[in-house]
């Protein structure tokens, strides 16, 4: 996969234009998270935002452009949350445990599944040209864990024989898979078990 | 969640009836795995199987009944594969490593993602009344790992302080999440990393 998706760079928008675009995106993201990508269309967006079809087309000329923007919108939220102070860049075991606690104790955080994982599962098999964007976002997410683990290593908190990339793939996979199992079982236990075991594994490298 | 889904028990079928039902299911499973649940309908099934709409309705009176049957059909294949001789009931580390090797070396095994995980991700947010069936199937799958780990424990291959249920949730989550990441990246590395790290963790309990 080389280059970006076949989506135009956003034009410069006025302040009002930016606010309109943001309003469309917020509703589109919600519709997609609730009903799925395939079931979301301009007619519904018109209904919930009150913005005309021609305006919608002005901001998002194609379904691809809308879905790419929703991926970016959700990614910004996820990456901001994961990169925020709350988790200290995941450079210690306690921050990883705090991450699990957050999901396990906030039903709203796990009830509806992962916004990006759920988008990914729907898009993977679609013919929407948004795969590069999705791959880029998941790379960035994985790198938040990898960078944290590398810092743990350089600070001597975990041993030199730990493999930060492999452990980061474990943490993000356990989260994504645990979310799927937790949705299926309507019970947070599988997510909690998977994440705690993954972090236990990181802890086996503690110096 | 109590009881079964609101789907009728299958009627007794003749041998010919069973063959027809199996043919419908095989094509339905393929259509669903390729195009998704929402995009699969009786018209396509009629086209690819040559079976009339009234016959299709005879075997599967509702979309729920068809999707439940496809879940069972896919589950039978997955549980048969996982429960088969190839992996010796997952009661030793080598069997777990053989499982990773299978996926990592067979592109056909990971290219299109997990048949059940992909179904689950689509169904979770739908209003199809098939959630109990799906939960039951994932429970059985998880139990194959848990039972294997319990045998490892009773055979003294892993320590008494290992938690087979937690480790089984880790293994299945790492597989499901690793499959999602591998589809997103179109590269088997995240799946390979996640599974190897999960098994490394089981190995830390080796007696």
mmCIF file of C-alpha atoms in Angstrom:
data_model
loop_
_atom_site.group_PDB
_atom_site.id
_atom_site.type_symbol
_atom_site.label_atom_id
_atom_site.label_comp_id
_atom_site.label_asym_id
_atom_site.label_seq_id
_atom_site.Cartn_x
_atom_site.Cartn_y
_atom_site.Cartn_z
ATOM 1 C CA UNK A 1 0.000 0.000 0.000
ATOM 2 C CA UNK A 2 1.550 3.263 -1.076
ATOM 3 C CA UNK A 3 0.273 6.808 -1.028
ATOM 4 C CA UNK A 4 -2.972 8.126 0.341
ATOM 5 C CA UNK A 5 -6.521 7.287 -0.582
ATOM 6 C CA UNK A 6 -8.066 8.835 -3.663
ATOM 7 C CA UNK A 7 -9.681 11.583 -1.663
ATOM 8 C CA UNK A 8 -9.199 15.285 -2.290
ATOM 9 C CA UNK A 9 -7.370 17.404 0.232
ATOM 10 C CA UNK A 10 -9.922 19.457 2.181
ATOM 11 C CA UNK A 11 -10.404 22.961 0.852
ATOM 12 C CA UNK A 12 -9.799 25.938 3.109
ATOM 13 C CA UNK A 13 -13.026 26.575 4.989
ATOM 14 C CA UNK A 14 -14.380 29.655 6.708
ATOM 15 C CA UNK A 15 -15.021 29.455 10.437
ATOM 16 C CA UNK A 16 -18.714 28.917 9.742
ATOM 17 C CA UNK A 17 -17.865 26.310 7.102
ATOM 18 C CA UNK A 18 -15.675 24.476 9.584
ATOM 19 C CA UNK A 19 -18.460 24.435 12.160
ATOM 20 C CA UNK A 20 -20.916 23.036 9.610
ATOM 21 C CA UNK A 21 -18.443 20.382 8.520
ATOM 22 C CA UNK A 22 -17.847 19.421 12.176
ATOM 23 C CA UNK A 23 -21.591 19.161 12.798
ATOM 24 C CA UNK A 24 -22.063 16.862 9.809
ATOM 25 C CA UNK A 25 -19.145 14.714 10.935
ATOM 26 C CA UNK A 26 -20.350 14.372 14.492
ATOM 27 C CA UNK A 27 -23.746 13.136 13.320
ATOM 28 C CA UNK A 28 -22.256 10.929 10.599
ATOM 29 C CA UNK A 29 -19.944 9.309 13.145
ATOM 30 C CA UNK A 30 -22.863 8.635 15.466
ATOM 31 C CA UNK A 31 -25.067 7.229 12.694
ATOM 32 C CA UNK A 32 -22.238 4.988 11.482
ATOM 33 C CA UNK A 33 -21.411 3.777 14.990
ATOM 34 C CA UNK A 34 -25.084 2.984 15.685
ATOM 35 C CA UNK A 35 -26.348 1.702 12.331
ATOM 36 C CA UNK A 36 -23.208 0.805 10.426
ATOM 37 C CA UNK A 37 -21.476 2.230 7.348
ATOM 38 C CA UNK A 38 -23.740 0.597 4.752
ATOM 39 C CA UNK A 39 -26.940 1.819 6.443
ATOM 40 C CA UNK A 40 -25.781 5.450 6.698
ATOM 41 C CA UNK A 41 -26.729 7.792 3.847
ATOM 42 C CA UNK A 42 -27.258 11.438 2.957
ATOM 43 C CA UNK A 43 -31.019 11.257 3.505
ATOM 44 C CA UNK A 44 -30.557 10.382 7.190
ATOM 45 C CA UNK A 45 -27.821 12.965 7.545
ATOM 46 C CA UNK A 46 -30.140 15.585 6.066
ATOM 47 C CA UNK A 47 -32.816 14.579 8.545
ATOM 48 C CA UNK A 48 -30.677 14.714 11.675
ATOM 49 C CA UNK A 49 -28.561 17.757 10.772
ATOM 50 C CA UNK A 50 -31.144 19.804 8.838
ATOM 51 C CA UNK A 51 -28.382 20.511 6.296
ATOM 52 C CA UNK A 52 -29.399 20.328 2.632
ATOM 53 C CA UNK A 53 -28.248 17.601 0.265
ATOM 54 C CA UNK A 54 -26.307 20.068 -1.880
ATOM 55 C CA UNK A 55 -24.518 21.375 1.218
ATOM 56 C CA UNK A 56 -23.679 17.819 2.299
ATOM 57 C CA UNK A 57 -22.282 17.182 -1.170
ATOM 58 C CA UNK A 58 -20.271 20.347 -0.972
ATOM 59 C CA UNK A 59 -18.454 19.143 2.150
ATOM 60 C CA UNK A 60 -18.367 15.448 1.289
ATOM 61 C CA UNK A 61 -18.720 14.864 -2.453
ATOM 62 C CA UNK A 62 -18.516 11.068 -2.139
ATOM 63 C CA UNK A 63 -19.241 8.381 0.451
ATOM 64 C CA UNK A 64 -15.477 7.675 0.519
ATOM 65 C CA UNK A 65 -14.746 11.270 1.489
ATOM 66 C CA UNK A 66 -17.338 11.121 4.285
ATOM 67 C CA UNK A 67 -16.079 7.787 5.638
ATOM 68 C CA UNK A 68 -12.426 8.918 5.509
ATOM 69 C CA UNK A 69 -13.411 12.038 7.449
ATOM 70 C CA UNK A 70 -15.299 9.937 10.028
ATOM 71 C CA UNK A 71 -12.258 7.676 10.415
ATOM 72 C CA UNK A 72 -10.120 10.783 10.996
ATOM 73 C CA UNK A 73 -12.725 12.190 13.398
ATOM 74 C CA UNK A 74 -12.869 8.988 15.466
ATOM 75 C CA UNK A 75 -9.099 8.551 15.244
ATOM 76 C CA UNK A 76 -8.505 12.033 16.602
ATOM 77 C CA UNK A 77 -10.653 11.202 19.644
ATOM 78 C CA UNK A 78 -9.040 7.815 20.235
ATOM 79 C CA UNK A 79 -5.479 9.051 19.743
ATOM 80 C CA UNK A 80 -6.150 12.088 21.922
ATOM 81 C CA UNK A 81 -7.543 9.869 24.694
ATOM 82 C CA UNK A 82 -4.704 7.357 24.469
ATOM 83 C CA UNK A 83 -2.033 10.016 24.089
ATOM 84 C CA UNK A 84 -3.402 12.116 26.973
ATOM 85 C CA UNK A 85 -2.055 12.725 30.458
ATOM 86 C CA UNK A 86 -4.350 10.103 31.986
ATOM 87 C CA UNK A 87 -2.104 7.307 30.727
ATOM 88 C CA UNK A 88 1.285 9.054 30.884
ATOM 89 C CA UNK A 89 2.245 7.761 27.443
ATOM 90 C CA UNK A 90 1.882 4.196 28.751
ATOM 91 C CA UNK A 91 5.459 4.240 29.991
ATOM 92 C CA UNK A 92 4.761 2.287 33.175
ATOM 93 C CA UNK A 93 2.748 -0.753 34.228
ATOM 94 C CA UNK A 94 0.384 1.290 36.411
ATOM 95 C CA UNK A 95 -0.703 3.316 33.366
ATOM 96 C CA UNK A 96 -1.532 0.082 31.537
ATOM 97 C CA UNK A 97 -3.567 -1.098 34.555
ATOM 98 C CA UNK A 98 -5.348 2.282 34.674
ATOM 99 C CA UNK A 99 -6.317 1.754 31.024
ATOM 100 C CA UNK A 100 -7.989 -1.582 31.840
ATOM 101 C CA UNK A 101 -9.691 -0.076 34.893
ATOM 102 C CA UNK A 102 -11.117 2.689 32.744
ATOM 103 C CA UNK A 103 -12.831 0.230 30.395
ATOM 104 C CA UNK A 104 -13.893 -2.229 33.032
ATOM 105 C CA UNK A 105 -15.480 0.379 35.275
ATOM 106 C CA UNK A 106 -17.183 2.521 32.592
ATOM 107 C CA UNK A 107 -19.978 0.571 30.999
ATOM 108 C CA UNK A 108 -20.362 3.301 28.393
ATOM 109 C CA UNK A 109 -16.757 2.637 27.331
ATOM 110 C CA UNK A 110 -17.268 -1.012 26.401
ATOM 111 C CA UNK A 111 -21.010 -1.388 25.843
ATOM 112 C CA UNK A 112 -20.960 -0.274 22.220
ATOM 113 C CA UNK A 113 -17.545 -1.610 21.310
ATOM 114 C CA UNK A 114 -14.528 0.210 19.929
ATOM 115 C CA UNK A 115 -15.467 3.039 17.555
ATOM 116 C CA UNK A 116 -12.478 2.374 15.308
ATOM 117 C CA UNK A 117 -12.459 -1.421 15.559
ATOM 118 C CA UNK A 118 -16.125 -1.543 14.688
ATOM 119 C CA UNK A 119 -15.556 0.788 11.704
ATOM 120 C CA UNK A 120 -12.610 -1.340 10.589
ATOM 121 C CA UNK A 121 -14.586 -4.583 10.708
ATOM 122 C CA UNK A 122 -17.269 -3.077 8.505
ATOM 123 C CA UNK A 123 -14.941 -1.408 6.033
ATOM 124 C CA UNK A 124 -12.449 -4.249 5.562
ATOM 125 C CA UNK A 125 -14.769 -6.063 3.163
ATOM 126 C CA UNK A 126 -16.327 -3.039 1.530
ATOM 127 C CA UNK A 127 -15.079 -1.575 -1.731
ATOM 128 C CA UNK A 128 -14.709 1.876 -0.169
ATOM 129 C CA UNK A 129 -11.237 3.252 -0.948
ATOM 130 C CA UNK A 130 -10.434 4.030 2.673
ATOM 131 C CA UNK A 131 -8.094 1.187 3.563
ATOM 132 C CA UNK A 132 -4.900 3.259 3.576
ATOM 133 C CA UNK A 133 -6.429 5.780 5.941
ATOM 134 C CA UNK A 134 -7.549 3.029 8.295
ATOM 135 C CA UNK A 135 -4.136 1.330 8.204
ATOM 136 C CA UNK A 136 -2.435 4.647 8.996
ATOM 137 C CA UNK A 137 -4.697 5.251 12.012
ATOM 138 C CA UNK A 138 -4.184 1.790 13.497
ATOM 139 C CA UNK A 139 -0.433 2.180 12.982
ATOM 140 C CA UNK A 140 -0.477 5.401 14.984
ATOM 141 C CA UNK A 141 -2.533 3.760 17.725
ATOM 142 C CA UNK A 142 -0.197 0.771 17.952
ATOM 143 C CA UNK A 143 2.780 3.169 18.046
ATOM 144 C CA UNK A 144 1.429 4.861 21.189
ATOM 145 C CA UNK A 145 1.886 1.530 22.999
ATOM 146 C CA UNK A 146 5.177 0.732 21.265
ATOM 147 C CA UNK A 147 6.651 4.137 22.114
ATOM 148 C CA UNK A 148 5.562 3.729 25.742
ATOM 149 C CA UNK A 149 7.153 0.291 25.932
ATOM 150 C CA UNK A 150 10.355 1.621 24.353
ATOM 151 C CA UNK A 151 10.470 4.362 26.980
ATOM 152 C CA UNK A 152 9.910 1.753 29.716
ATOM 153 C CA UNK A 153 12.878 -0.080 28.265
ATOM 154 C CA UNK A 154 15.167 2.950 28.012
ATOM 155 C CA UNK A 155 14.221 3.884 31.587
ATOM 156 C CA UNK A 156 15.169 0.381 32.708
ATOM 157 C CA UNK A 157 11.624 -0.483 33.768
ATOM 158 C CA UNK A 158 11.485 -3.523 31.506
ATOM 159 C CA UNK A 159 14.318 -5.737 30.312
ATOM 160 C CA UNK A 160 16.219 -5.274 27.036
ATOM 161 C CA UNK A 161 14.915 -8.639 25.784
ATOM 162 C CA UNK A 162 11.304 -7.388 25.647
ATOM 163 C CA UNK A 163 10.117 -6.693 22.086
ATOM 164 C CA UNK A 164 8.092 -3.430 22.191
ATOM 165 C CA UNK A 165 6.550 -3.907 18.726
ATOM 166 C CA UNK A 166 5.404 -7.435 19.515
ATOM 167 C CA UNK A 167 4.034 -6.418 22.918
ATOM 168 C CA UNK A 168 2.247 -3.414 21.391
ATOM 169 C CA UNK A 169 0.583 -5.731 18.849
ATOM 170 C CA UNK A 170 -0.462 -7.960 21.755
ATOM 171 C CA UNK A 171 -1.970 -5.050 23.716
ATOM 172 C CA UNK A 172 -3.928 -3.626 20.780
ATOM 173 C CA UNK A 173 -5.054 -7.067 19.590
ATOM 174 C CA UNK A 174 -6.173 -8.099 23.078
ATOM 175 C CA UNK A 175 -8.156 -4.867 23.249
ATOM 176 C CA UNK A 176 -9.781 -5.264 19.819
ATOM 177 C CA UNK A 177 -10.488 -8.979 20.243
ATOM 178 C CA UNK A 178 -11.574 -8.557 23.855
ATOM 179 C CA UNK A 179 -14.016 -5.877 22.709
ATOM 180 C CA UNK A 180 -15.515 -8.257 20.136
ATOM 181 C CA UNK A 181 -15.900 -11.038 22.727
ATOM 182 C CA UNK A 182 -17.335 -8.600 25.245
ATOM 183 C CA UNK A 183 -19.922 -7.390 22.715
ATOM 184 C CA UNK A 184 -20.815 -10.984 21.836
ATOM 185 C CA UNK A 185 -21.171 -12.049 25.476
ATOM 186 C CA UNK A 186 -22.661 -8.740 26.650
ATOM 187 C CA UNK A 187 -20.271 -9.038 29.573
ATOM 188 C CA UNK A 188 -17.008 -7.177 30.212
ATOM 189 C CA UNK A 189 -15.192 -10.263 31.569
ATOM 190 C CA UNK A 190 -13.478 -11.401 28.329
ATOM 191 C CA UNK A 191 -12.080 -7.896 27.722
ATOM 192 C CA UNK A 192 -10.926 -7.633 31.327
ATOM 193 C CA UNK A 193 -9.306 -11.076 31.258
ATOM 194 C CA UNK A 194 -7.558 -10.522 27.935
ATOM 195 C CA UNK A 195 -6.167 -7.115 28.889
ATOM 196 C CA UNK A 196 -5.070 -8.168 32.363
ATOM 197 C CA UNK A 197 -3.300 -11.216 30.955
ATOM 198 C CA UNK A 198 -1.614 -9.110 28.249
ATOM 199 C CA UNK A 199 -0.374 -6.648 30.872
ATOM 200 C CA UNK A 200 0.714 -9.520 33.139
ATOM 201 C CA UNK A 201 2.858 -10.569 30.212
ATOM 202 C CA UNK A 202 4.438 -7.110 29.902
ATOM 203 C CA UNK A 203 5.052 -7.310 33.651
ATOM 204 C CA UNK A 204 7.040 -10.537 33.269
ATOM 205 C CA UNK A 205 9.716 -8.320 31.659
ATOM 206 C CA UNK A 206 9.815 -5.914 34.613
ATOM 207 C CA UNK A 207 13.405 -5.226 35.569
ATOM 208 C CA UNK B 1 -29.399 -13.853 28.287
ATOM 209 C CA UNK B 2 -31.556 -16.884 28.865
ATOM 210 C CA UNK B 3 -32.878 -19.543 26.572
ATOM 211 C CA UNK B 4 -32.347 -19.898 22.853
ATOM 212 C CA UNK B 5 -33.115 -17.516 20.041
ATOM 213 C CA UNK B 6 -36.651 -17.256 18.731
ATOM 214 C CA UNK B 7 -35.948 -19.658 15.894
ATOM 215 C CA UNK B 8 -37.886 -22.842 15.261
ATOM 216 C CA UNK B 9 -36.205 -26.181 15.747
ATOM 217 C CA UNK B 10 -35.365 -27.653 12.352
ATOM 218 C CA UNK B 11 -37.976 -30.067 11.039
ATOM 219 C CA UNK B 12 -36.976 -33.628 10.180
ATOM 220 C CA UNK B 13 -35.709 -33.561 6.602
ATOM 221 C CA UNK B 14 -35.377 -36.290 4.014
ATOM 222 C CA UNK B 15 -31.895 -37.084 2.737
ATOM 223 C CA UNK B 16 -32.589 -34.992 -0.359
ATOM 224 C CA UNK B 17 -33.981 -32.201 1.794
ATOM 225 C CA UNK B 18 -30.847 -32.233 3.915
ATOM 226 C CA UNK B 19 -28.665 -32.003 0.835
ATOM 227 C CA UNK B 20 -30.652 -29.028 -0.460
ATOM 228 C CA UNK B 21 -30.475 -27.314 2.914
ATOM 229 C CA UNK B 22 -26.700 -27.886 3.033
ATOM 230 C CA UNK B 23 -26.294 -26.460 -0.472
ATOM 231 C CA UNK B 24 -28.211 -23.316 0.462
ATOM 232 C CA UNK B 25 -26.148 -22.931 3.628
ATOM 233 C CA UNK B 26 -22.817 -23.345 1.901
ATOM 234 C CA UNK B 27 -23.672 -20.607 -0.599
ATOM 235 C CA UNK B 28 -25.237 -18.373 2.054
ATOM 236 C CA UNK B 29 -22.105 -18.680 4.201
ATOM 237 C CA UNK B 30 -19.925 -17.760 1.239
ATOM 238 C CA UNK B 31 -22.109 -14.798 0.234
ATOM 239 C CA UNK B 32 -22.170 -13.538 3.819
ATOM 240 C CA UNK B 33 -18.415 -13.940 4.271
ATOM 241 C CA UNK B 34 -17.731 -12.093 0.996
ATOM 242 C CA UNK B 35 -20.422 -9.407 0.928
ATOM 243 C CA UNK B 36 -21.624 -9.190 4.507
ATOM 244 C CA UNK B 37 -24.876 -10.070 6.268
ATOM 245 C CA UNK B 38 -26.814 -6.949 5.245
ATOM 246 C CA UNK B 39 -25.947 -7.358 1.557
ATOM 247 C CA UNK B 40 -27.005 -11.021 1.391
ATOM 248 C CA UNK B 41 -30.584 -11.754 0.333
ATOM 249 C CA UNK B 42 -32.832 -14.410 -1.175
ATOM 250 C CA UNK B 43 -32.518 -13.017 -4.689
ATOM 251 C CA UNK B 44 -28.747 -13.646 -4.739
ATOM 252 C CA UNK B 45 -29.228 -17.032 -3.114
ATOM 253 C CA UNK B 46 -31.735 -17.941 -5.807
ATOM 254 C CA UNK B 47 -29.268 -16.864 -8.471
ATOM 255 C CA UNK B 48 -26.269 -18.812 -7.173
ATOM 256 C CA UNK B 49 -28.107 -21.945 -6.020
ATOM 257 C CA UNK B 50 -30.848 -22.111 -8.684
ATOM 258 C CA UNK B 51 -33.273 -22.915 -5.850
ATOM 259 C CA UNK B 52 -36.654 -21.182 -5.979
ATOM 260 C CA UNK B 53 -37.707 -18.485 -3.537
ATOM 261 C CA UNK B 54 -40.496 -20.660 -2.126
ATOM 262 C CA UNK B 55 -38.015 -23.490 -1.534
ATOM 263 C CA UNK B 56 -35.606 -21.077 0.181
ATOM 264 C CA UNK B 57 -38.467 -19.898 2.386
ATOM 265 C CA UNK B 58 -39.344 -23.491 3.173
ATOM 266 C CA UNK B 59 -35.886 -24.156 4.619
ATOM 267 C CA UNK B 60 -35.279 -20.708 6.069
ATOM 268 C CA UNK B 61 -38.537 -18.847 6.702
ATOM 269 C CA UNK B 62 -36.774 -15.724 8.066
ATOM 270 C CA UNK B 63 -33.420 -13.991 7.737
ATOM 271 C CA UNK B 64 -32.823 -14.830 11.438
ATOM 272 C CA UNK B 65 -33.251 -18.531 10.740
ATOM 273 C CA UNK B 66 -30.796 -18.342 7.826
ATOM 274 C CA UNK B 67 -28.197 -16.371 9.801
ATOM 275 C CA UNK B 68 -28.485 -18.689 12.824
ATOM 276 C CA UNK B 69 -27.948 -21.654 10.507
ATOM 277 C CA UNK B 70 -24.912 -19.961 8.917
ATOM 278 C CA UNK B 71 -23.478 -19.285 12.388
ATOM 279 C CA UNK B 72 -23.962 -22.965 13.233
ATOM 280 C CA UNK B 73 -22.470 -24.000 9.884
ATOM 281 C CA UNK B 74 -19.365 -21.838 10.355
ATOM 282 C CA UNK B 75 -19.123 -22.804 14.031
ATOM 283 C CA UNK B 76 -19.142 -26.496 13.182
ATOM 284 C CA UNK B 77 -16.184 -25.948 10.847
ATOM 285 C CA UNK B 78 -14.236 -23.809 13.309
ATOM 286 C CA UNK B 79 -14.899 -26.069 16.310
ATOM 287 C CA UNK B 80 -14.083 -29.158 14.246
ATOM 288 C CA UNK B 81 -10.785 -27.622 13.117
ATOM 289 C CA UNK B 82 -9.856 -26.436 16.604
ATOM 290 C CA UNK B 83 -11.004 -29.623 18.275
ATOM 291 C CA UNK B 84 -9.247 -31.871 15.742
ATOM 292 C CA UNK B 85 -6.168 -34.046 16.086
ATOM 293 C CA UNK B 86 -3.919 -31.419 14.505
ATOM 294 C CA UNK B 87 -3.873 -29.422 17.748
ATOM 295 C CA UNK B 88 -4.148 -32.266 20.272
ATOM 296 C CA UNK B 89 -6.768 -30.384 22.288
ATOM 297 C CA UNK B 90 -4.232 -27.590 22.834
ATOM 298 C CA UNK B 91 -2.839 -29.383 25.864
ATOM 299 C CA UNK B 92 0.779 -28.462 25.213
ATOM 300 C CA UNK B 93 2.761 -25.411 24.118
ATOM 301 C CA UNK B 94 3.841 -26.999 20.833
ATOM 302 C CA UNK B 95 0.184 -27.348 19.798
ATOM 303 C CA UNK B 96 -0.332 -23.649 20.454
ATOM 304 C CA UNK B 97 2.754 -22.852 18.344
ATOM 305 C CA UNK B 98 1.446 -25.128 15.569
ATOM 306 C CA UNK B 99 -1.786 -23.137 15.595
ATOM 307 C CA UNK B 100 0.123 -19.850 14.960
ATOM 308 C CA UNK B 101 2.239 -21.518 12.278
ATOM 309 C CA UNK B 102 -0.896 -22.678 10.513
ATOM 310 C CA UNK B 103 -2.248 -19.134 10.212
ATOM 311 C CA UNK B 104 1.050 -17.467 9.494
ATOM 312 C CA UNK B 105 2.008 -19.853 6.702
ATOM 313 C CA UNK B 106 -1.406 -20.195 5.002
ATOM 314 C CA UNK B 107 -2.322 -16.919 3.375
ATOM 315 C CA UNK B 108 -5.801 -18.299 2.669
ATOM 316 C CA UNK B 109 -6.277 -18.739 6.429
ATOM 317 C CA UNK B 110 -5.790 -15.085 7.327
ATOM 318 C CA UNK B 111 -6.415 -13.157 4.107
ATOM 319 C CA UNK B 112 -10.185 -12.947 4.514
ATOM 320 C CA UNK B 113 -10.288 -12.795 8.310
ATOM 321 C CA UNK B 114 -12.033 -15.056 10.765
ATOM 322 C CA UNK B 115 -15.368 -16.386 9.467
ATOM 323 C CA UNK B 116 -16.972 -16.191 12.921
ATOM 324 C CA UNK B 117 -15.291 -13.002 14.105
ATOM 325 C CA UNK B 118 -16.314 -11.221 10.944
ATOM 326 C CA UNK B 119 -19.904 -12.495 11.325
ATOM 327 C CA UNK B 120 -19.928 -11.401 14.959
ATOM 328 C CA UNK B 121 -18.723 -7.876 14.174
ATOM 329 C CA UNK B 122 -21.520 -7.447 11.646
ATOM 330 C CA UNK B 123 -24.261 -8.973 13.764
ATOM 331 C CA UNK B 124 -23.455 -7.304 17.092
ATOM 332 C CA UNK B 125 -25.142 -4.060 16.011
ATOM 333 C CA UNK B 126 -27.907 -5.564 13.919
ATOM 334 C CA UNK B 127 -31.368 -6.237 15.271
ATOM 335 C CA UNK B 128 -31.225 -9.873 14.164
ATOM 336 C CA UNK B 129 -32.214 -12.122 17.080
ATOM 337 C CA UNK B 130 -29.121 -14.286 16.831
ATOM 338 C CA UNK B 131 -27.035 -12.995 19.732
ATOM 339 C CA UNK B 132 -27.596 -16.004 22.011
ATOM 340 C CA UNK B 133 -26.471 -18.381 19.291
ATOM 341 C CA UNK B 134 -23.339 -16.342 18.680
ATOM 342 C CA UNK B 135 -22.538 -16.129 22.402
ATOM 343 C CA UNK B 136 -22.937 -19.897 22.730
ATOM 344 C CA UNK B 137 -20.555 -20.565 19.836
ATOM 345 C CA UNK B 138 -17.833 -18.229 21.132
ATOM 346 C CA UNK B 139 -18.187 -19.818 24.566
ATOM 347 C CA UNK B 140 -17.554 -23.254 23.071
ATOM 348 C CA UNK B 141 -14.553 -21.966 21.145
ATOM 349 C CA UNK B 142 -13.055 -20.316 24.220
ATOM 350 C CA UNK B 143 -13.657 -23.550 26.177
ATOM 351 C CA UNK B 144 -11.490 -25.531 23.752
ATOM 352 C CA UNK B 145 -8.542 -23.399 24.882
ATOM 353 C CA UNK B 146 -9.596 -23.373 28.525
ATOM 354 C CA UNK B 147 -9.991 -27.173 28.607
ATOM 355 C CA UNK B 148 -6.567 -27.584 26.992
ATOM 356 C CA UNK B 149 -4.980 -25.274 29.548
ATOM 357 C CA UNK B 150 -6.712 -27.119 32.393
ATOM 358 C CA UNK B 151 -5.314 -30.394 31.070
ATOM 359 C CA UNK B 152 -1.839 -28.828 30.856
ATOM 360 C CA UNK B 153 -2.290 -27.862 34.476
ATOM 361 C CA UNK B 154 -3.500 -31.271 35.658
ATOM 362 C CA UNK B 155 -0.620 -32.908 33.749
ATOM 363 C CA UNK B 156 1.807 -30.592 35.547
ATOM 364 C CA UNK B 157 2.848 -28.850 32.325
ATOM 365 C CA UNK B 158 1.906 -25.425 33.651
ATOM 366 C CA UNK B 159 1.846 -24.187 37.245
ATOM 367 C CA UNK B 160 -1.213 -24.249 39.501
ATOM 368 C CA UNK B 161 -1.185 -20.430 39.639
ATOM 369 C CA UNK B 162 -2.052 -20.102 35.935
ATOM 370 C CA UNK B 163 -5.686 -19.088 35.329
ATOM 371 C CA UNK B 164 -6.963 -21.183 32.381
ATOM 372 C CA UNK B 165 -10.085 -19.068 31.830
ATOM 373 C CA UNK B 166 -8.109 -15.831 31.742
ATOM 374 C CA UNK B 167 -5.441 -17.301 29.464
ATOM 375 C CA UNK B 168 -8.119 -18.731 27.151
ATOM 376 C CA UNK B 169 -9.702 -15.271 26.879
ATOM 377 C CA UNK B 170 -6.252 -13.886 26.048
ATOM 378 C CA UNK B 171 -5.650 -16.468 23.317
ATOM 379 C CA UNK B 172 -9.043 -16.021 21.639
ATOM 380 C CA UNK B 173 -8.921 -12.222 21.958
ATOM 381 C CA UNK B 174 -5.393 -12.037 20.554
ATOM 382 C CA UNK B 175 -6.595 -14.153 17.638
ATOM 383 C CA UNK B 176 -9.716 -12.071 16.954
ATOM 384 C CA UNK B 177 -7.982 -8.725 17.431
ATOM 385 C CA UNK B 178 -4.881 -9.871 15.554
ATOM 386 C CA UNK B 179 -7.125 -10.890 12.658
ATOM 387 C CA UNK B 180 -8.706 -7.415 12.585
ATOM 388 C CA UNK B 181 -5.285 -5.699 12.599
ATOM 389 C CA UNK B 182 -3.990 -8.105 9.962
ATOM 390 C CA UNK B 183 -6.964 -7.341 7.688
ATOM 391 C CA UNK B 184 -6.483 -3.606 8.237
ATOM 392 C CA UNK B 185 -2.732 -3.735 7.493
ATOM 393 C CA UNK B 186 -3.018 -6.426 4.817
ATOM 394 C CA UNK B 187 -0.028 -8.015 6.510
ATOM 395 C CA UNK B 188 0.086 -11.077 8.779
ATOM 396 C CA UNK B 189 2.634 -9.527 11.187
ATOM 397 C CA UNK B 190 0.194 -8.133 13.809
ATOM 398 C CA UNK B 191 -1.587 -11.495 14.095
ATOM 399 C CA UNK B 192 1.725 -13.349 14.324
ATOM 400 C CA UNK B 193 3.074 -10.943 16.952
ATOM 401 C CA UNK B 194 -0.078 -11.005 19.067
ATOM 402 C CA UNK B 195 -0.386 -14.800 19.064
ATOM 403 C CA UNK B 196 3.290 -15.421 19.691
ATOM 404 C CA UNK B 197 3.269 -12.988 22.609
ATOM 405 C CA UNK B 198 0.081 -14.579 24.033
ATOM 406 C CA UNK B 199 1.675 -18.035 23.846
ATOM 407 C CA UNK B 200 4.926 -16.681 25.311
ATOM 408 C CA UNK B 201 2.768 -15.642 28.237
ATOM 409 C CA UNK B 202 1.300 -19.130 28.642
ATOM 410 C CA UNK B 203 4.864 -20.420 28.517
ATOM 411 C CA UNK B 204 5.877 -18.242 31.478
ATOM 412 C CA UNK B 205 3.734 -20.643 33.543
ATOM 413 C CA UNK B 206 5.562 -23.735 32.253
ATOM 414 C CA UNK B 207 6.427 -25.995 35.153
#
